[in-house]
mmCIF file of C-alpha atoms and ligand atoms in Angstrom:
data_model
loop_
_atom_site.group_PDB
_atom_site.id
_atom_site.type_symbol
_atom_site.label_atom_id
_atom_site.label_comp_id
_atom_site.label_asym_id
_atom_site.label_seq_id
_atom_site.Cartn_x
_atom_site.Cartn_y
_atom_site.Cartn_z
ATOM 1 C CA MET A 1 -11.819 15.016 29.182
ATOM 2 C CA ALA A 2 -12.755 12.347 26.652
ATOM 3 C CA LEU A 3 -15.971 12.007 24.648
ATOM 4 C CA ARG A 4 -17.274 8.913 22.964
ATOM 5 C CA THR A 5 -18.296 9.620 19.347
ATOM 6 C CA SER A 6 -21.143 7.977 17.471
ATOM 7 C CA THR A 7 -18.616 5.525 16.034
ATOM 8 C CA GLY A 8 -17.618 4.490 19.532
ATOM 9 C CA ARG A 9 -14.268 6.226 19.473
ATOM 10 C CA PHE A 10 -12.953 8.285 22.339
ATOM 11 C CA VAL A 11 -11.793 11.705 21.347
ATOM 12 C CA ALA A 12 -10.268 14.436 23.425
ATOM 13 C CA ALA A 13 -12.723 17.240 24.046
ATOM 14 C CA ILE A 14 -11.079 20.018 22.147
ATOM 15 C CA SER A 15 -12.250 23.169 20.438
ATOM 16 C CA ALA A 16 -13.029 23.178 16.720
ATOM 17 C CA ALA A 17 -9.961 25.309 16.128
ATOM 18 C CA ALA A 18 -7.684 22.888 17.951
ATOM 19 C CA GLY A 19 -9.312 20.020 16.041
ATOM 20 C CA ALA A 20 -8.479 21.688 12.762
ATOM 21 C CA MET A 21 -4.901 22.158 13.941
ATOM 22 C CA ALA A 22 -4.613 18.474 14.733
ATOM 23 C CA LEU A 23 -5.210 17.732 11.060
ATOM 24 C CA SER A 24 -2.795 20.280 9.682
ATOM 25 C CA GLY A 25 0.542 18.928 10.766
ATOM 26 C CA CYS A 26 0.541 20.562 14.193
ATOM 27 C CA ALA A 27 -0.411 17.613 16.367
ATOM 28 C CA THR A 28 0.932 17.535 19.859
ATOM 29 C CA PRO A 29 0.413 14.622 22.195
ATOM 30 C CA GLY A 30 -2.113 16.671 24.201
ATOM 31 C CA GLU A 31 -4.495 16.915 21.233
ATOM 32 C CA LEU A 32 -4.667 13.171 20.712
ATOM 33 C CA PRO A 33 -6.812 10.776 22.746
ATOM 34 C CA ASP A 34 -5.139 9.750 25.987
ATOM 35 C CA GLY A 35 -3.729 6.255 25.853
ATOM 36 C CA SER A 36 -4.073 5.998 22.072
ATOM 37 C CA THR A 37 -1.403 4.769 19.685
ATOM 38 C CA MET A 38 -1.439 8.232 18.134
ATOM 39 C CA ALA A 39 -0.637 9.897 21.464
ATOM 40 C CA ALA A 40 2.122 7.348 22.172
ATOM 41 C CA LEU A 41 3.742 7.825 18.753
ATOM 42 C CA ALA A 42 3.497 11.606 18.942
ATOM 43 C CA GLU A 43 4.980 11.546 22.445
ATOM 44 C CA ALA A 44 7.878 9.350 21.300
ATOM 45 C CA GLY A 45 8.368 11.382 18.121
ATOM 46 C CA GLU A 46 9.045 8.110 16.337
ATOM 47 C CA ILE A 47 7.198 5.758 14.017
ATOM 48 C CA ALA A 48 8.260 2.561 12.221
ATOM 49 C CA VAL A 49 6.748 2.249 8.749
ATOM 50 C CA GLY A 50 6.784 -0.778 6.463
ATOM 51 C CA ILE A 51 7.214 0.096 2.777
ATOM 52 C CA LYS A 52 8.397 -1.592 -0.402
ATOM 53 C CA TYR A 53 12.038 -0.960 -1.270
ATOM 54 C CA ASP A 54 12.020 -2.103 -4.894
ATOM 55 C CA GLN A 55 8.889 -0.714 -6.508
ATOM 56 C CA PRO A 56 9.479 2.436 -8.563
ATOM 57 C CA LEU A 57 6.664 5.046 -8.293
ATOM 58 C CA PHE A 58 5.231 3.637 -5.018
ATOM 59 C CA GLY A 59 8.044 2.569 -2.727
ATOM 60 C CA GLU A 60 11.719 2.575 -3.630
ATOM 61 C CA MET A 61 14.669 2.918 -1.283
ATOM 62 C CA GLY A 62 17.260 5.392 -2.533
ATOM 63 C CA ALA A 63 21.010 4.759 -2.394
ATOM 64 C CA ASP A 64 21.136 7.552 0.217
ATOM 65 C CA GLY A 65 18.719 5.669 2.507
ATOM 66 C CA VAL A 66 15.856 8.038 1.714
ATOM 67 C CA PRO A 67 12.864 6.300 0.124
ATOM 68 C CA ALA A 68 10.614 7.727 -2.572
ATOM 69 C CA GLY A 69 7.194 6.944 -4.015
ATOM 70 C CA PHE A 70 3.488 7.559 -3.477
ATOM 71 C CA ASP A 71 3.231 5.098 -0.563
ATOM 72 C CA VAL A 72 6.180 6.824 1.082
ATOM 73 C CA GLU A 73 4.573 10.256 0.670
ATOM 74 C CA VAL A 74 1.270 8.973 2.109
ATOM 75 C CA ALA A 75 3.201 7.602 5.110
ATOM 76 C CA ARG A 76 4.912 10.986 5.526
ATOM 77 C CA ILE A 77 1.504 12.730 5.578
ATOM 78 C CA VAL A 78 0.389 10.472 8.460
ATOM 79 C CA ALA A 79 3.692 10.910 10.337
ATOM 80 C CA ASP A 80 3.468 14.671 9.880
ATOM 81 C CA GLU A 81 0.022 14.685 11.517
ATOM 82 C CA LEU A 82 1.668 13.099 14.548
ATOM 83 C CA GLY A 83 4.308 15.816 14.556
ATOM 84 C CA ILE A 84 6.950 13.290 13.463
ATOM 85 C CA ASP A 85 9.471 14.467 10.901
ATOM 86 C CA GLU A 86 11.722 12.448 8.593
ATOM 87 C CA ASP A 87 14.322 11.874 11.341
ATOM 88 C CA GLY A 88 11.675 10.188 13.480
ATOM 89 C CA ILE A 89 10.608 7.710 10.783
ATOM 90 C CA THR A 90 12.240 4.278 10.728
ATOM 91 C CA TRP A 91 11.652 2.763 7.292
ATOM 92 C CA VAL A 92 11.404 -1.033 7.302
ATOM 93 C CA GLU A 93 11.308 -3.176 4.165
ATOM 94 C CA ALA A 94 7.934 -4.938 3.947
ATOM 95 C CA PRO A 95 7.904 -7.646 1.252
ATOM 96 C CA SER A 96 4.367 -8.770 0.351
ATOM 97 C CA GLY A 97 4.545 -12.027 2.305
ATOM 98 C CA ASP A 98 5.839 -10.366 5.496
ATOM 99 C CA ARG A 99 3.346 -7.511 5.915
ATOM 100 C CA GLU A 100 0.899 -9.187 8.298
ATOM 101 C CA ASP A 101 3.707 -10.526 10.511
ATOM 102 C CA LEU A 102 5.427 -7.148 10.639
ATOM 103 C CA LEU A 103 2.207 -5.640 11.984
ATOM 104 C CA SER A 104 1.128 -8.415 14.341
ATOM 105 C CA SER A 105 4.612 -8.652 15.867
ATOM 106 C CA GLY A 106 4.690 -4.881 16.433
ATOM 107 C CA ARG A 107 7.881 -4.469 14.405
ATOM 108 C CA VAL A 108 6.186 -1.675 12.505
ATOM 109 C CA ASP A 109 3.407 0.705 13.486
ATOM 110 C CA MET A 110 1.931 0.821 10.006
ATOM 111 C CA VAL A 111 2.453 -0.642 6.555
ATOM 112 C CA VAL A 112 2.063 1.504 3.437
ATOM 113 C CA ALA A 113 3.168 -0.892 0.712
ATOM 114 C CA THR A 114 0.806 -1.378 -2.266
ATOM 115 C CA TYR A 115 -1.220 -3.351 0.284
ATOM 116 C CA THR A 116 -4.612 -4.488 -0.985
ATOM 117 C CA ILE A 117 -7.453 -4.374 1.532
ATOM 118 C CA SER A 118 -9.052 -7.818 1.481
ATOM 119 C CA ASP A 119 -11.502 -9.630 3.747
ATOM 120 C CA GLU A 120 -8.966 -12.383 4.352
ATOM 121 C CA ARG A 121 -6.283 -9.936 5.446
ATOM 122 C CA LYS A 122 -8.780 -8.012 7.595
ATOM 123 C CA GLU A 123 -8.815 -11.043 9.871
ATOM 124 C CA ARG A 124 -5.146 -10.426 10.704
ATOM 125 C CA VAL A 125 -4.629 -6.668 10.367
ATOM 126 C CA GLY A 126 -6.616 -3.423 10.282
ATOM 127 C CA PHE A 127 -6.806 -1.238 7.172
ATOM 128 C CA ALA A 128 -7.327 2.499 6.848
ATOM 129 C CA GLY A 129 -8.122 3.716 3.353
ATOM 130 C CA PRO A 130 -8.199 3.007 0.523
ATOM 131 C CA TYR A 131 -5.953 5.862 -0.576
ATOM 132 C CA TYR A 132 -5.635 4.461 -4.134
ATOM 133 C CA VAL A 133 -7.271 1.713 -6.213
ATOM 134 C CA ALA A 134 -5.008 -0.256 -8.548
ATOM 135 C CA GLY A 135 -5.829 -3.323 -10.673
ATOM 136 C CA GLN A 136 -3.916 -6.479 -11.483
ATOM 137 C CA SER A 137 -2.387 -6.669 -14.952
ATOM 138 C CA LEU A 138 0.386 -8.367 -16.959
ATOM 139 C CA MET A 139 3.797 -7.290 -18.219
ATOM 140 C CA THR A 140 5.534 -9.021 -21.123
ATOM 141 C CA ARG A 141 8.566 -8.468 -23.310
ATOM 142 C CA THR A 142 7.621 -5.907 -25.960
ATOM 143 C CA SER A 143 8.921 -8.350 -28.584
ATOM 144 C CA ASP A 144 6.450 -11.034 -27.441
ATOM 145 C CA ALA A 145 3.295 -10.803 -29.569
ATOM 146 C CA GLU A 146 1.708 -13.983 -28.162
ATOM 147 C CA ILE A 147 0.347 -12.638 -24.886
ATOM 148 C CA ALA A 148 -2.388 -10.045 -25.036
ATOM 149 C CA SER A 149 -4.495 -10.999 -22.014
ATOM 150 C CA ALA A 150 -4.876 -13.369 -19.073
ATOM 151 C CA LEU A 151 -6.527 -15.822 -21.498
ATOM 152 C CA ASP A 152 -3.167 -16.396 -23.228
ATOM 153 C CA LEU A 153 -1.224 -17.813 -20.282
ATOM 154 C CA ASP A 154 -1.603 -21.584 -20.791
ATOM 155 C CA ASP A 155 1.863 -23.179 -20.644
ATOM 156 C CA LYS A 156 3.484 -19.764 -20.154
ATOM 157 C CA GLN A 157 5.819 -19.079 -17.250
ATOM 158 C CA VAL A 158 4.278 -16.411 -15.043
ATOM 159 C CA CYS A 159 6.269 -14.647 -12.324
ATOM 160 C CA SER A 160 4.763 -13.089 -9.210
ATOM 161 C CA VAL A 161 5.339 -12.779 -5.462
ATOM 162 C CA GLU A 162 4.595 -14.970 -2.429
ATOM 163 C CA GLY A 163 1.783 -13.674 -0.241
ATOM 164 C CA SER A 164 0.365 -11.340 -2.888
ATOM 165 C CA THR A 165 -3.205 -11.125 -4.126
ATOM 166 C CA ALA A 166 -1.675 -11.231 -7.617
ATOM 167 C CA ALA A 167 -0.332 -14.761 -7.075
ATOM 168 C CA SER A 168 -3.586 -16.123 -5.672
ATOM 169 C CA THR A 169 -5.696 -14.498 -8.405
ATOM 170 C CA ILE A 170 -3.536 -15.781 -11.261
ATOM 171 C CA LYS A 171 -3.561 -19.308 -9.785
ATOM 172 C CA ARG A 172 -7.344 -19.231 -10.095
ATOM 173 C CA MET A 173 -7.518 -17.459 -13.460
ATOM 174 C CA ALA A 174 -4.751 -19.338 -15.274
ATOM 175 C CA PRO A 175 -4.430 -22.776 -13.651
ATOM 176 C CA ASP A 176 -2.492 -24.096 -16.671
ATOM 177 C CA ALA A 177 0.242 -21.486 -16.463
ATOM 178 C CA GLY A 178 3.558 -22.251 -14.751
ATOM 179 C CA LEU A 179 3.801 -20.019 -11.696
ATOM 180 C CA VAL A 180 7.196 -18.809 -10.427
ATOM 181 C CA LEU A 181 7.048 -17.019 -7.073
ATOM 182 C CA PHE A 182 9.748 -14.823 -5.532
ATOM 183 C CA ASP A 183 9.794 -12.591 -2.443
ATOM 184 C CA ASP A 184 9.911 -9.332 -4.416
ATOM 185 C CA TYR A 185 8.691 -8.247 -7.840
ATOM 186 C CA SER A 186 12.119 -6.927 -8.795
ATOM 187 C CA ASP A 187 13.293 -10.588 -8.698
ATOM 188 C CA CYS A 188 11.016 -11.220 -11.713
ATOM 189 C CA ILE A 189 12.607 -8.564 -13.916
ATOM 190 C CA ASP A 190 15.808 -10.310 -15.036
ATOM 191 C CA PRO A 191 13.996 -13.616 -15.663
ATOM 192 C CA LEU A 192 11.534 -11.722 -17.872
ATOM 193 C CA ARG A 193 14.362 -10.027 -19.748
ATOM 194 C CA THR A 194 16.252 -13.285 -20.346
ATOM 195 C CA GLY A 195 13.171 -15.333 -21.269
ATOM 196 C CA GLN A 196 13.120 -17.611 -18.195
ATOM 197 C CA VAL A 197 9.596 -16.324 -17.605
ATOM 198 C CA ASP A 198 7.136 -14.881 -20.132
ATOM 199 C CA VAL A 199 5.014 -12.662 -17.923
ATOM 200 C CA VAL A 200 5.182 -10.732 -14.678
ATOM 201 C CA THR A 201 1.843 -10.218 -12.988
ATOM 202 C CA THR A 202 0.906 -7.808 -10.233
ATOM 203 C CA ASP A 203 -0.840 -4.445 -9.967
ATOM 204 C CA ASP A 204 -0.806 -2.271 -13.095
ATOM 205 C CA VAL A 205 0.869 0.638 -11.302
ATOM 206 C CA ILE A 206 3.749 -1.518 -10.065
ATOM 207 C CA LEU A 207 4.259 -2.925 -13.555
ATOM 208 C CA ALA A 208 4.103 0.608 -14.999
ATOM 209 C CA GLY A 209 7.074 1.556 -12.828
ATOM 210 C CA TYR A 210 9.194 -1.355 -14.057
ATOM 211 C CA ALA A 211 8.103 -0.768 -17.683
ATOM 212 C CA ALA A 212 9.069 2.908 -17.438
ATOM 213 C CA ASP A 213 12.520 1.946 -16.101
ATOM 214 C CA ALA A 214 13.054 -0.656 -18.848
ATOM 215 C CA GLN A 215 12.909 1.883 -21.682
ATOM 216 C CA GLY A 216 10.733 0.040 -24.129
ATOM 217 C CA GLN A 217 11.842 -3.542 -23.364
ATOM 218 C CA PHE A 218 8.612 -4.400 -21.534
ATOM 219 C CA ARG A 219 4.970 -3.478 -21.971
ATOM 220 C CA VAL A 220 1.886 -3.769 -19.791
ATOM 221 C CA VAL A 221 -0.929 -5.717 -21.485
ATOM 222 C CA GLY A 222 -4.374 -7.144 -20.798
ATOM 223 C CA GLY A 223 -5.883 -4.196 -18.916
ATOM 224 C CA ALA A 224 -6.748 -4.269 -15.217
ATOM 225 C CA PHE A 225 -8.673 -7.435 -14.361
ATOM 226 C CA THR A 226 -9.099 -6.954 -10.601
ATOM 227 C CA ALA A 227 -9.643 -4.038 -8.197
ATOM 228 C CA GLU A 228 -6.842 -3.631 -5.645
ATOM 229 C CA PRO A 229 -7.789 -0.981 -3.080
ATOM 230 C CA TYR A 230 -4.605 0.082 -1.280
ATOM 231 C CA GLY A 231 -4.916 0.449 2.476
ATOM 232 C CA ILE A 232 -2.639 1.479 5.324
ATOM 233 C CA GLY A 233 -2.176 -1.598 7.494
ATOM 234 C CA VAL A 234 -2.212 -1.280 11.295
ATOM 235 C CA ALA A 235 -2.470 -3.716 14.199
ATOM 236 C CA LEU A 236 -5.715 -5.716 14.011
ATOM 237 C CA GLU A 237 -7.427 -4.418 17.130
ATOM 238 C CA ASP A 238 -6.296 -0.796 16.962
ATOM 239 C CA ASP A 239 -9.576 0.644 15.657
ATOM 240 C CA ASP A 240 -8.794 4.106 17.060
ATOM 241 C CA PHE A 241 -5.549 4.370 15.099
ATOM 242 C CA ARG A 242 -7.157 2.939 11.956
ATOM 243 C CA LEU A 243 -10.089 5.379 12.017
ATOM 244 C CA TRP A 244 -7.830 8.298 12.917
ATOM 245 C CA ILE A 245 -5.705 7.524 9.844
ATOM 246 C CA ASP A 246 -8.935 7.524 7.803
ATOM 247 C CA ASP A 247 -9.572 11.059 9.071
ATOM 248 C CA VAL A 248 -6.031 12.074 8.117
ATOM 249 C CA LEU A 249 -6.456 10.613 4.616
ATOM 250 C CA GLU A 250 -9.804 12.331 4.181
ATOM 251 C CA ALA A 251 -8.321 15.704 5.121
ATOM 252 C CA ALA A 252 -5.324 15.151 2.807
ATOM 253 C CA MET A 253 -7.628 14.215 -0.081
ATOM 254 C CA GLU A 254 -9.648 17.380 0.491
ATOM 255 C CA ASP A 255 -6.867 19.892 0.969
ATOM 256 C CA GLY A 256 -4.564 18.884 -1.879
ATOM 257 C CA ARG A 257 -1.815 17.040 0.032
ATOM 258 C CA TRP A 258 -2.870 13.649 -1.383
ATOM 259 C CA LEU A 259 -2.825 14.976 -4.958
ATOM 260 C CA ALA A 260 0.490 16.759 -4.439
ATOM 261 C CA ALA A 261 1.956 13.480 -3.138
ATOM 262 C CA TRP A 262 0.682 11.744 -6.285
ATOM 263 C CA ASN A 263 1.989 14.432 -8.640
ATOM 264 C CA ASP A 264 5.438 14.344 -7.019
ATOM 265 C CA THR A 265 5.746 10.566 -7.443
ATOM 266 C CA ALA A 266 3.623 8.172 -9.513
ATOM 267 C CA GLY A 267 1.997 11.110 -11.328
ATOM 268 C CA ALA A 268 5.181 11.450 -13.390
ATOM 269 C CA VAL A 269 4.126 8.333 -15.322
ATOM 270 C CA LEU A 270 0.486 7.598 -14.459
ATOM 271 C CA PRO A 271 -2.734 9.579 -14.988
ATOM 272 C CA GLU A 272 -4.341 11.440 -12.083
ATOM 273 C CA PRO A 273 -6.505 9.010 -10.091
ATOM 274 C CA GLN A 274 -10.050 9.506 -8.867
ATOM 275 C CA VAL A 275 -10.286 10.277 -5.178
ATOM 276 C CA PRO A 276 -11.140 6.920 -3.601
ATOM 277 C CA HIS A 277 -14.015 6.370 -1.224
ATOM 278 C CA LEU A 278 -12.784 5.642 2.313
ATOM 279 C CA ASP A 279 -14.028 2.415 3.881
ATOM 280 C CA ARG A 280 -14.485 3.049 7.602
ATOM 281 C CA TYR A 281 -15.595 -0.492 8.288
ATOM 282 C CA ALA A 282 -16.732 -1.887 11.616
ATOM 283 C CA ARG A 283 -14.538 -4.809 12.634
ATOM 284 C CA ALA A 284 -16.311 -8.035 13.439
ATOM 285 C CA ALA A 285 -16.049 -8.734 17.173
ATOM 286 C CA SER A 286 -13.463 -11.445 17.880
ATOM 287 C CA GLY A 287 -14.939 -14.910 17.893
ATOM 288 C CA GLU A 288 -17.554 -14.041 15.255
HETATM 289 N N1 LIG B 301 -1.678 -5.191 -4.097
HETATM 290 C C1 LIG B 301 -1.377 -6.585 -4.161
HETATM 291 C C2 LIG B 301 -1.188 -7.162 -2.769
HETATM 292 O O1 LIG B 301 -1.273 -6.475 -1.798
HETATM 293 C C3 LIG B 301 -0.173 -6.862 -5.038
HETATM 294 C C4 LIG B 301 0.998 -5.957 -4.816
HETATM 295 C C5 LIG B 301 1.890 -6.390 -3.671
HETATM 296 O O2 LIG B 301 2.156 -7.603 -3.533
HETATM 297 O O3 LIG B 301 2.363 -5.511 -2.949
HETATM 298 O O4 LIG B 301 -0.976 -8.338 -2.633
#
């Protein structure tokens, strides 16, 4: 039997005890709404997840084919709720500029890849979350004393990534800077080291990962000058899956799994974050 909730979602009519089980890693297809993406994924025992492969602390593919990072752990929490273990997860590299296409083409079921929730992107994909809020910042060579903030970028060469909020924000904020765009942030690291570019700009937590790996060669400057709420991207019209993931995130934030995921990954370098406020938004009807 299915019930429609006040938010318009269909849920299986299950006991409170079974409901609690569904959010503690024991999901079986029978506990998930009939016909939902969640039921289909749980039934298949497989999920394809888009992550970054080159961002230490959040998403980095290991030489052994096993990825690590906070995004990866958040994805594992969601998979676990579907009863899907590591063997059932297909990790797919999701560069910033490819994330919407990966979702709309169905190549991945979700994207967990330092993916800022924005109104523009909400027209192409759905977002659960946020599960973390980062902020855009700058990374320079430690030896470079000239750049202390985004006000110092005139005539500087600034490196960022196609399809990122970081690139569009810096275009607006520093129109007189030279902008060099690659597919991945790791492509900016050698040019920064050799002096071909003066600055790398993206979210502070991504830069912190590269700075930590560079052992003093680089530093993050200028503070956080935007808010970048990280969401889990899903197919645009799949409101049931999106809101179910919100429920999973909420439970994980309450019972310690979210914090444990942080402490095991980005928490090695970064301070403990505040628990973010989930944004269970209503999607504008198509055509509006
Ligand atoms: N969070 C920003 C974005 O989604 C920058 C980081 C990234 O490109 O992954 O565009």
